Amino acid sequence: MSVRWGILGAGNFARQHMGPAIHAAQGADLVALATTSAEKASGFLSFCPTLTVHPTYDALLADPQIDVVYIPLPNHLHVEWVNKALDAGKHVLCEKPLAMNASEIPALMARRDQTGLLVAEAFMIVHHPQWKWAKEQVASGAIGKLVHVTGRFTFDNRDPGNIRNRPETGGGALRDIGIYVIGSARFVTGEEPSEISSRIRWENGVDVFTEIGATFPGFTYSAYISTRLHRGQEMVFHGEEGLIRLTAPFNANVFGEARVDLHRPGLEILTKRWPDSNHYVLQVEAFCHSLRTGEDYACPLEFSYGTQEMMDRVFDAAQSL
């Protein structure tokens, strides 16, 4: 039996990526959307013509035909509408960042445990096979002892009207894309930082460039993110006996081909490619699988709490550029 999904809001990301992914995923059925805009709704109806369009968010939450609510709303609204969805008895997949700070997440964990509903952050990369393979290689010792991790994620977004450039909606580069360079390092290594340093450049109340340095129990870490630079992304895990490089780690097959290079002694490079994997579809299918079977979800709230806590510490440690 298919798991029935509704989308709370009709933003561009939901229309371009997650809406089509829910519609395409095996075991999922996209049945409803909440929006007051007929124009925005038409973009979803073009690929899912049977969609029920509700005029309000509350109407969608009251729809008995929906099992799961996907929330792609602006950052500052996430916790509020996750709680409202739980009040309505719905499972929830919420876009990142799940919360504005880590202190908000324990209450969501408690509500998850109390209700028995599945609540998760839409950190899609952990479902992509390139990241699963990278994690396996580091764990197996394919690069020897891990010594240093580096990351970067940048693009140029100077539109003052964009919600990512508005402080009142929880905008800024760190919450938008910093979560990836932070969360991916934690996912692969399973470690948490003991020390953090950072430098942030601000424009009009939002962070637009951040440098991060950190010490983890087993390795050191450096990364930078920006919404004012030419687009680029990469993650590197450098060990004593090898190196793993992900060349399109966060927007696989959009920024570039999903590819992982494993550099080994003797200038040998093993390259793995996944040209057909869609991490949004895989995320939806994994969520549905956990609902049906009760098996652990790859990105539980405990993992999201750790990523948010590290982001909070980056903000707290920051010196201004």
mmCIF file of C-alpha atoms in Angstrom:
data_model
loop_
_atom_site.group_PDB
_atom_site.id
_atom_site.type_symbol
_atom_site.label_atom_id
_atom_site.label_comp_id
_atom_site.label_asym_id
_atom_site.label_seq_id
_atom_site.Cartn_x
_atom_site.Cartn_y
_atom_site.Cartn_z
ATOM 1 C CA MET A 1 0.000 0.000 0.000
ATOM 2 C CA SER A 2 1.361 3.408 -0.955
ATOM 3 C CA VAL A 3 2.178 6.039 1.641
ATOM 4 C CA ARG A 4 0.145 9.167 0.873
ATOM 5 C CA TRP A 5 1.966 12.509 0.916
ATOM 6 C CA GLY A 6 0.928 16.145 1.083
ATOM 7 C CA ILE A 7 3.139 19.193 0.536
ATOM 8 C CA LEU A 8 2.776 22.263 2.738
ATOM 9 C CA GLY A 9 3.565 25.154 0.411
ATOM 10 C CA ALA A 10 4.378 25.490 -3.281
ATOM 11 C CA GLY A 11 7.882 26.941 -3.395
ATOM 12 C CA ASN A 12 10.282 26.453 -6.281
ATOM 13 C CA PHE A 13 12.347 23.760 -4.580
ATOM 14 C CA ALA A 14 9.285 21.637 -3.867
ATOM 15 C CA ARG A 15 8.046 22.090 -7.436
ATOM 16 C CA GLN A 16 11.383 21.341 -9.085
ATOM 17 C CA HIS A 17 12.735 18.583 -6.861
ATOM 18 C CA MET A 18 10.750 17.109 -3.987
ATOM 19 C CA GLY A 19 7.316 17.170 -5.583
ATOM 20 C CA PRO A 20 8.505 15.190 -8.625
ATOM 21 C CA ALA A 21 10.526 12.920 -6.322
ATOM 22 C CA ILE A 22 7.516 12.033 -4.187
ATOM 23 C CA HIS A 23 5.485 11.451 -7.347
ATOM 24 C CA ALA A 24 8.196 9.189 -8.806
ATOM 25 C CA ALA A 25 9.137 7.235 -5.675
ATOM 26 C CA GLN A 26 8.078 3.630 -5.340
ATOM 27 C CA GLY A 27 5.649 3.137 -2.489
ATOM 28 C CA ALA A 28 4.701 6.816 -2.342
ATOM 29 C CA ASP A 29 1.680 8.666 -3.664
ATOM 30 C CA LEU A 30 1.585 12.466 -3.929
ATOM 31 C CA VAL A 31 -2.044 13.322 -3.213
ATOM 32 C CA ALA A 32 -2.268 16.917 -1.975
ATOM 33 C CA LEU A 33 -0.726 20.379 -1.984
ATOM 34 C CA ALA A 34 -1.508 23.463 0.090
ATOM 35 C CA THR A 35 -1.266 26.827 -1.674
ATOM 36 C CA THR A 36 -3.458 29.829 -2.380
ATOM 37 C CA SER A 37 -1.722 30.458 -5.710
ATOM 38 C CA ALA A 38 -3.349 28.894 -8.750
ATOM 39 C CA GLU A 39 -0.216 29.732 -10.737
ATOM 40 C CA LYS A 40 2.046 27.883 -8.314
ATOM 41 C CA ALA A 41 -0.343 24.952 -8.126
ATOM 42 C CA SER A 42 -0.269 24.591 -11.926
ATOM 43 C CA GLY A 43 3.429 23.751 -11.778
ATOM 44 C CA PHE A 44 2.616 20.716 -9.615
ATOM 45 C CA LEU A 45 -0.500 19.728 -11.540
ATOM 46 C CA SER A 46 1.594 19.571 -14.703
ATOM 47 C CA PHE A 47 3.317 16.406 -13.463
ATOM 48 C CA CYS A 48 0.637 15.217 -11.009
ATOM 49 C CA PRO A 49 -2.789 16.134 -12.464
ATOM 50 C CA THR A 50 -4.742 14.179 -9.812
ATOM 51 C CA LEU A 51 -3.388 16.363 -7.007
ATOM 52 C CA THR A 52 -5.880 17.837 -4.538
ATOM 53 C CA VAL A 53 -5.074 21.508 -3.956
ATOM 54 C CA HIS A 54 -6.018 22.837 -0.518
ATOM 55 C CA PRO A 55 -6.376 26.606 -0.019
ATOM 56 C CA THR A 56 -4.743 26.622 3.439
ATOM 57 C CA TYR A 57 -2.077 24.719 5.340
ATOM 58 C CA ASP A 58 -4.601 23.817 8.039
ATOM 59 C CA ALA A 59 -6.949 22.322 5.431
ATOM 60 C CA LEU A 60 -4.185 20.051 4.190
ATOM 61 C CA LEU A 61 -3.364 18.937 7.739
ATOM 62 C CA ALA A 62 -7.034 18.077 8.261
ATOM 63 C CA ASP A 63 -7.139 15.906 5.130
ATOM 64 C CA PRO A 64 -7.620 12.259 6.258
ATOM 65 C CA GLN A 65 -6.173 11.011 2.964
ATOM 66 C CA ILE A 66 -2.653 12.186 3.924
ATOM 67 C CA ASP A 67 -0.196 10.065 5.895
ATOM 68 C CA VAL A 68 2.948 12.223 5.581
ATOM 69 C CA VAL A 69 3.414 15.974 5.368
ATOM 70 C CA TYR A 70 6.477 17.345 3.601
ATOM 71 C CA ILE A 71 7.378 20.848 4.839
ATOM 72 C CA PRO A 72 9.461 23.090 2.548
ATOM 73 C CA LEU A 73 8.490 26.377 4.227
ATOM 74 C CA PRO A 74 10.945 29.166 5.138
ATOM 75 C CA ASN A 75 13.360 28.182 7.907
ATOM 76 C CA HIS A 76 11.749 30.166 10.719
ATOM 77 C CA LEU A 77 8.432 28.335 10.234
ATOM 78 C CA HIS A 78 9.745 24.772 10.395
ATOM 79 C CA VAL A 79 9.302 23.945 14.085
ATOM 80 C CA GLU A 80 5.865 25.583 14.253
ATOM 81 C CA TRP A 81 4.466 23.562 11.360
ATOM 82 C CA VAL A 82 6.174 20.319 12.351
ATOM 83 C CA ASN A 83 4.316 20.577 15.645
ATOM 84 C CA LYS A 84 1.035 21.391 13.906
ATOM 85 C CA ALA A 85 1.472 18.379 11.613
ATOM 86 C CA LEU A 86 2.113 16.163 14.628
ATOM 87 C CA ASP A 87 -0.996 17.587 16.290
ATOM 88 C CA ALA A 88 -2.887 16.434 13.180
ATOM 89 C CA GLY A 89 -1.460 12.920 13.489
ATOM 90 C CA LYS A 90 0.784 13.149 10.427
ATOM 91 C CA HIS A 91 4.298 11.849 9.927
ATOM 92 C CA VAL A 92 6.664 14.655 8.920
ATOM 93 C CA LEU A 93 9.604 15.160 6.604
ATOM 94 C CA CYS A 94 10.816 18.742 7.056
ATOM 95 C CA GLU A 95 13.339 20.620 4.975
ATOM 96 C CA LYS A 96 16.654 21.564 6.514
ATOM 97 C CA PRO A 97 17.467 23.182 8.780
ATOM 98 C CA LEU A 98 14.901 21.470 10.952
ATOM 99 C CA ALA A 99 15.179 24.216 13.565
ATOM 100 C CA MET A 100 16.739 27.624 14.032
ATOM 101 C CA ASN A 101 18.862 26.293 16.878
ATOM 102 C CA ALA A 102 19.576 22.961 18.524
ATOM 103 C CA SER A 103 17.634 23.770 21.701
ATOM 104 C CA GLU A 104 14.358 23.389 19.774
ATOM 105 C CA ILE A 105 15.003 19.797 18.690
ATOM 106 C CA PRO A 106 14.775 17.819 21.985
ATOM 107 C CA ALA A 107 11.105 18.788 22.281
ATOM 108 C CA LEU A 108 10.519 17.386 18.791
ATOM 109 C CA MET A 109 12.257 14.165 19.819
ATOM 110 C CA ALA A 110 9.960 13.918 22.822
ATOM 111 C CA ARG A 111 6.872 14.482 20.683
ATOM 112 C CA ARG A 112 8.093 11.875 18.176
ATOM 113 C CA ASP A 113 8.504 9.340 20.960
ATOM 114 C CA GLN A 114 5.170 10.246 22.532
ATOM 115 C CA THR A 115 3.162 10.040 19.319
ATOM 116 C CA GLY A 116 5.013 7.195 17.622
ATOM 117 C CA LEU A 117 5.108 9.270 14.443
ATOM 118 C CA LEU A 118 8.180 9.475 12.224
ATOM 119 C CA VAL A 119 9.697 12.957 12.140
ATOM 120 C CA ALA A 120 12.862 13.674 10.187
ATOM 121 C CA GLU A 121 14.902 16.395 8.536
ATOM 122 C CA ALA A 122 15.216 16.208 4.756
ATOM 123 C CA PHE A 123 18.994 15.751 4.692
ATOM 124 C CA MET A 124 18.838 13.893 1.405
ATOM 125 C CA ILE A 125 22.536 13.242 0.758
ATOM 126 C CA VAL A 126 22.779 10.436 3.336
ATOM 127 C CA HIS A 127 20.498 8.369 1.083
ATOM 128 C CA HIS A 128 22.739 8.730 -1.972
ATOM 129 C CA PRO A 129 24.952 5.699 -2.738
ATOM 130 C CA GLN A 130 28.011 7.908 -3.229
ATOM 131 C CA TRP A 131 27.856 8.919 0.426
ATOM 132 C CA LYS A 132 27.148 5.406 1.643
ATOM 133 C CA TRP A 133 30.163 4.179 -0.331
ATOM 134 C CA ALA A 134 32.418 6.950 0.976
ATOM 135 C CA LYS A 135 31.386 6.143 4.545
ATOM 136 C CA GLU A 136 32.103 2.448 3.991
ATOM 137 C CA GLN A 137 35.547 3.178 2.545
ATOM 138 C CA VAL A 138 36.588 5.361 5.467
ATOM 139 C CA ALA A 139 35.272 2.819 7.975
ATOM 140 C CA SER A 140 37.048 -0.080 6.245
ATOM 141 C CA GLY A 141 40.431 1.660 6.355
ATOM 142 C CA ALA A 142 40.687 2.107 2.586
ATOM 143 C CA ILE A 143 42.557 5.399 3.133
ATOM 144 C CA GLY A 144 44.315 4.349 6.307
ATOM 145 C CA LYS A 145 43.987 6.602 9.322
ATOM 146 C CA LEU A 146 41.830 9.634 8.540
ATOM 147 C CA VAL A 147 43.825 12.798 9.209
ATOM 148 C CA HIS A 148 41.950 15.763 7.728
ATOM 149 C CA VAL A 149 38.568 16.574 6.139
ATOM 150 C CA THR A 150 37.991 19.569 3.890
ATOM 151 C CA GLY A 151 34.804 20.889 2.344
ATOM 152 C CA ARG A 152 33.430 23.747 0.298
ATOM 153 C CA PHE A 153 30.002 24.685 -1.008
ATOM 154 C CA THR A 154 29.380 27.989 -2.779
ATOM 155 C CA PHE A 155 27.011 29.719 -5.161
ATOM 156 C CA ASP A 156 26.144 33.317 -5.991
ATOM 157 C CA ASN A 157 22.766 34.585 -4.755
ATOM 158 C CA ARG A 158 22.529 38.387 -4.405
ATOM 159 C CA ASP A 159 18.766 38.758 -4.831
ATOM 160 C CA PRO A 160 17.637 40.840 -1.823
ATOM 161 C CA GLY A 161 14.112 39.466 -2.120
ATOM 162 C CA ASN A 162 15.202 35.836 -1.879
ATOM 163 C CA ILE A 163 14.314 34.285 1.494
ATOM 164 C CA ARG A 164 17.923 33.082 1.805
ATOM 165 C CA ASN A 165 18.956 36.747 2.020
ATOM 166 C CA ARG A 166 16.340 37.789 4.578
ATOM 167 C CA PRO A 167 17.192 37.567 8.288
ATOM 168 C CA GLU A 168 13.541 37.519 9.355
ATOM 169 C CA THR A 169 12.980 34.209 7.524
ATOM 170 C CA GLY A 170 16.064 32.508 8.950
ATOM 171 C CA GLY A 171 18.199 33.155 5.885
ATOM 172 C CA GLY A 172 21.950 33.038 5.506
ATOM 173 C CA ALA A 173 24.521 30.741 3.957
ATOM 174 C CA LEU A 174 25.270 28.639 7.019
ATOM 175 C CA ARG A 175 21.701 27.440 7.514
ATOM 176 C CA ASP A 176 21.163 27.008 3.783
ATOM 177 C CA ILE A 177 24.340 25.202 2.700
ATOM 178 C CA GLY A 178 26.646 25.052 5.711
ATOM 179 C CA ILE A 179 24.557 22.155 6.953
ATOM 180 C CA TYR A 180 25.991 20.053 4.112
ATOM 181 C CA VAL A 181 29.700 20.519 4.766
ATOM 182 C CA ILE A 182 29.033 19.963 8.467
ATOM 183 C CA GLY A 183 26.515 17.125 8.307
ATOM 184 C CA SER A 184 28.377 15.128 5.673
ATOM 185 C CA ALA A 185 31.595 15.086 7.715
ATOM 186 C CA ARG A 186 29.651 13.889 10.762
ATOM 187 C CA PHE A 187 27.827 11.256 8.698
ATOM 188 C CA VAL A 188 30.980 9.712 7.243
ATOM 189 C CA THR A 189 33.036 9.734 10.435
ATOM 190 C CA GLY A 190 30.456 9.381 13.199
ATOM 191 C CA GLU A 191 32.429 11.909 15.250
ATOM 192 C CA GLU A 192 31.572 15.206 16.927
ATOM 193 C CA PRO A 193 33.896 18.240 17.149
ATOM 194 C CA SER A 194 35.707 19.101 20.362
ATOM 195 C CA GLU A 195 36.927 22.540 19.249
ATOM 196 C CA ILE A 196 35.541 24.994 16.685
ATOM 197 C CA SER A 197 36.746 28.281 15.255
ATOM 198 C CA SER A 198 35.060 30.357 12.569
ATOM 199 C CA ARG A 199 35.012 33.651 10.700
ATOM 200 C CA ILE A 200 31.829 35.051 9.162
ATOM 201 C CA ARG A 201 31.128 37.894 6.753
ATOM 202 C CA TRP A 202 27.682 39.466 7.111
ATOM 203 C CA GLU A 203 25.555 41.475 4.691
ATOM 204 C CA ASN A 204 22.247 43.054 5.693
ATOM 205 C CA GLY A 205 21.874 40.789 8.705
ATOM 206 C CA VAL A 206 22.649 37.442 7.055
ATOM 207 C CA ASP A 207 25.869 35.465 6.868
ATOM 208 C CA VAL A 208 27.196 35.242 3.295
ATOM 209 C CA PHE A 209 30.665 33.732 3.795
ATOM 210 C CA THR A 210 31.908 31.442 6.563
ATOM 211 C CA GLU A 211 35.228 29.754 7.216
ATOM 212 C CA ILE A 212 35.162 26.875 9.700
ATOM 213 C CA GLY A 213 38.013 25.141 11.486
ATOM 214 C CA ALA A 214 37.433 22.244 13.860
ATOM 215 C CA THR A 215 39.154 19.503 15.783
ATOM 216 C CA PHE A 216 37.430 16.143 16.027
ATOM 217 C CA PRO A 217 38.693 13.277 18.197
ATOM 218 C CA GLY A 218 40.295 11.510 15.222
ATOM 219 C CA PHE A 219 40.980 14.229 12.656
ATOM 220 C CA THR A 220 41.077 17.945 11.900
ATOM 221 C CA TYR A 221 38.585 19.774 9.687
ATOM 222 C CA SER A 222 38.366 22.898 7.563
ATOM 223 C CA ALA A 223 35.586 24.180 5.309
ATOM 224 C CA TYR A 224 34.111 27.291 3.761
ATOM 225 C CA ILE A 225 30.707 28.156 2.392
ATOM 226 C CA SER A 226 29.357 31.227 0.639
ATOM 227 C CA THR A 227 26.378 32.632 -1.212
ATOM 228 C CA ARG A 228 28.541 35.311 -2.843
ATOM 229 C CA LEU A 229 31.008 33.210 -4.844
ATOM 230 C CA HIS A 230 31.094 31.321 -8.128
ATOM 231 C CA ARG A 231 29.395 28.006 -7.571
ATOM 232 C CA GLY A 232 31.503 25.098 -6.433
ATOM 233 C CA GLN A 233 31.350 22.081 -4.161
ATOM 234 C CA GLU A 234 33.665 19.321 -2.990
ATOM 235 C CA MET A 235 34.368 17.136 0.041
ATOM 236 C CA VAL A 236 37.718 15.467 0.654
ATOM 237 C CA PHE A 237 38.619 12.860 3.280
ATOM 238 C CA HIS A 238 42.420 12.658 3.473
ATOM 239 C CA GLY A 239 44.086 9.702 5.153
ATOM 240 C CA GLU A 240 47.626 8.497 5.683
ATOM 241 C CA GLU A 241 47.293 5.902 2.903
ATOM 242 C CA GLY A 242 44.742 7.420 0.558
ATOM 243 C CA LEU A 243 42.237 10.135 -0.210
ATOM 244 C CA ILE A 244 38.519 10.186 -1.026
ATOM 245 C CA ARG A 245 37.148 13.070 -3.101
ATOM 246 C CA LEU A 246 33.454 13.666 -3.826
ATOM 247 C CA THR A 247 33.210 16.053 -6.779
ATOM 248 C CA ALA A 248 29.436 16.698 -6.746
ATOM 249 C CA PRO A 249 28.615 15.846 -3.152
ATOM 250 C CA PHE A 250 25.533 17.967 -2.551
ATOM 251 C CA ASN A 251 23.771 18.531 -5.896
ATOM 252 C CA ALA A 252 24.566 15.219 -7.532
ATOM 253 C CA ASN A 253 23.790 15.123 -11.258
ATOM 254 C CA VAL A 254 22.771 18.804 -11.147
ATOM 255 C CA PHE A 255 26.086 20.435 -10.313
ATOM 256 C CA GLY A 256 27.847 17.477 -11.927
ATOM 257 C CA GLU A 257 28.000 13.708 -12.162
ATOM 258 C CA ALA A 258 27.800 11.811 -8.885
ATOM 259 C CA ARG A 259 31.384 10.588 -8.653
ATOM 260 C CA VAL A 260 33.776 9.509 -5.920
ATOM 261 C CA ASP A 261 37.513 9.229 -6.532
ATOM 262 C CA LEU A 262 39.522 6.976 -4.238
ATOM 263 C CA HIS A 263 43.221 7.846 -4.483
ATOM 264 C CA ARG A 264 45.507 4.995 -3.406
ATOM 265 C CA PRO A 265 49.268 4.408 -3.227
ATOM 266 C CA GLY A 266 51.160 4.288 -6.526
ATOM 267 C CA LEU A 267 49.059 7.114 -8.036
ATOM 268 C CA GLU A 268 46.194 4.664 -8.493
ATOM 269 C CA ILE A 269 42.711 6.197 -8.645
ATOM 270 C CA LEU A 270 39.531 4.161 -8.366
ATOM 271 C CA THR A 271 36.491 6.078 -9.609
ATOM 272 C CA LYS A 272 32.900 5.156 -8.818
ATOM 273 C CA ARG A 273 29.976 6.788 -10.641
ATOM 274 C CA TRP A 274 26.222 6.861 -10.061
ATOM 275 C CA PRO A 275 24.697 8.617 -13.092
ATOM 276 C CA ASP A 276 21.121 7.530 -12.430
ATOM 277 C CA SER A 277 20.709 7.950 -8.663
ATOM 278 C CA ASN A 278 18.311 10.632 -7.456
ATOM 279 C CA HIS A 279 18.814 11.302 -3.754
ATOM 280 C CA TYR A 280 15.420 13.008 -3.422
ATOM 281 C CA VAL A 281 13.612 9.908 -4.689
ATOM 282 C CA LEU A 282 15.801 7.670 -2.522
ATOM 283 C CA GLN A 283 14.999 9.840 0.501
ATOM 284 C CA VAL A 284 11.253 9.476 -0.028
ATOM 285 C CA GLU A 285 11.543 5.725 -0.550
ATOM 286 C CA ALA A 286 13.663 5.367 2.603
ATOM 287 C CA PHE A 287 11.113 7.350 4.618
ATOM 288 C CA CYS A 288 8.268 5.180 3.336
ATOM 289 C CA HIS A 289 10.270 2.012 4.040
ATOM 290 C CA SER A 290 10.838 3.054 7.646
ATOM 291 C CA LEU A 291 7.123 3.799 8.056
ATOM 292 C CA ARG A 292 6.098 0.412 6.733
ATOM 293 C CA THR A 293 8.738 -1.715 8.477
ATOM 294 C CA GLY A 294 9.714 0.223 11.590
ATOM 295 C CA GLU A 295 13.363 0.033 10.576
ATOM 296 C CA ASP A 296 15.667 2.859 11.623
ATOM 297 C CA TYR A 297 15.721 5.902 9.375
ATOM 298 C CA ALA A 298 19.152 6.998 8.106
ATOM 299 C CA CYS A 299 18.742 10.583 9.342
ATOM 300 C CA PRO A 300 17.011 10.485 12.742
ATOM 301 C CA LEU A 301 16.401 13.588 14.827
ATOM 302 C CA GLU A 302 19.417 12.717 16.955
ATOM 303 C CA PHE A 303 21.659 13.151 13.920
ATOM 304 C CA SER A 304 19.977 16.429 12.994
ATOM 305 C CA TYR A 305 20.472 17.657 16.547
ATOM 306 C CA GLY A 306 24.218 17.055 16.281
ATOM 307 C CA THR A 307 24.489 18.957 13.009
ATOM 308 C CA GLN A 308 22.437 21.860 14.336
ATOM 309 C CA GLU A 309 24.504 21.962 17.515
ATOM 310 C CA MET A 310 27.708 22.238 15.470
ATOM 311 C CA MET A 311 26.158 25.030 13.383
ATOM 312 C CA ASP A 312 25.179 26.840 16.573
ATOM 313 C CA ARG A 313 28.756 26.568 17.797
ATOM 314 C CA VAL A 314 30.060 27.940 14.504
ATOM 315 C CA PHE A 315 27.844 31.001 14.963
ATOM 316 C CA ASP A 316 28.917 31.358 18.597
ATOM 317 C CA ALA A 317 32.637 31.084 17.801
ATOM 318 C CA ALA A 318 32.592 33.457 14.847
ATOM 319 C CA GLN A 319 34.794 36.446 14.376
ATOM 320 C CA SER A 320 33.542 38.964 11.831
ATOM 321 C CA LEU A 321 35.338 39.281 8.481
#
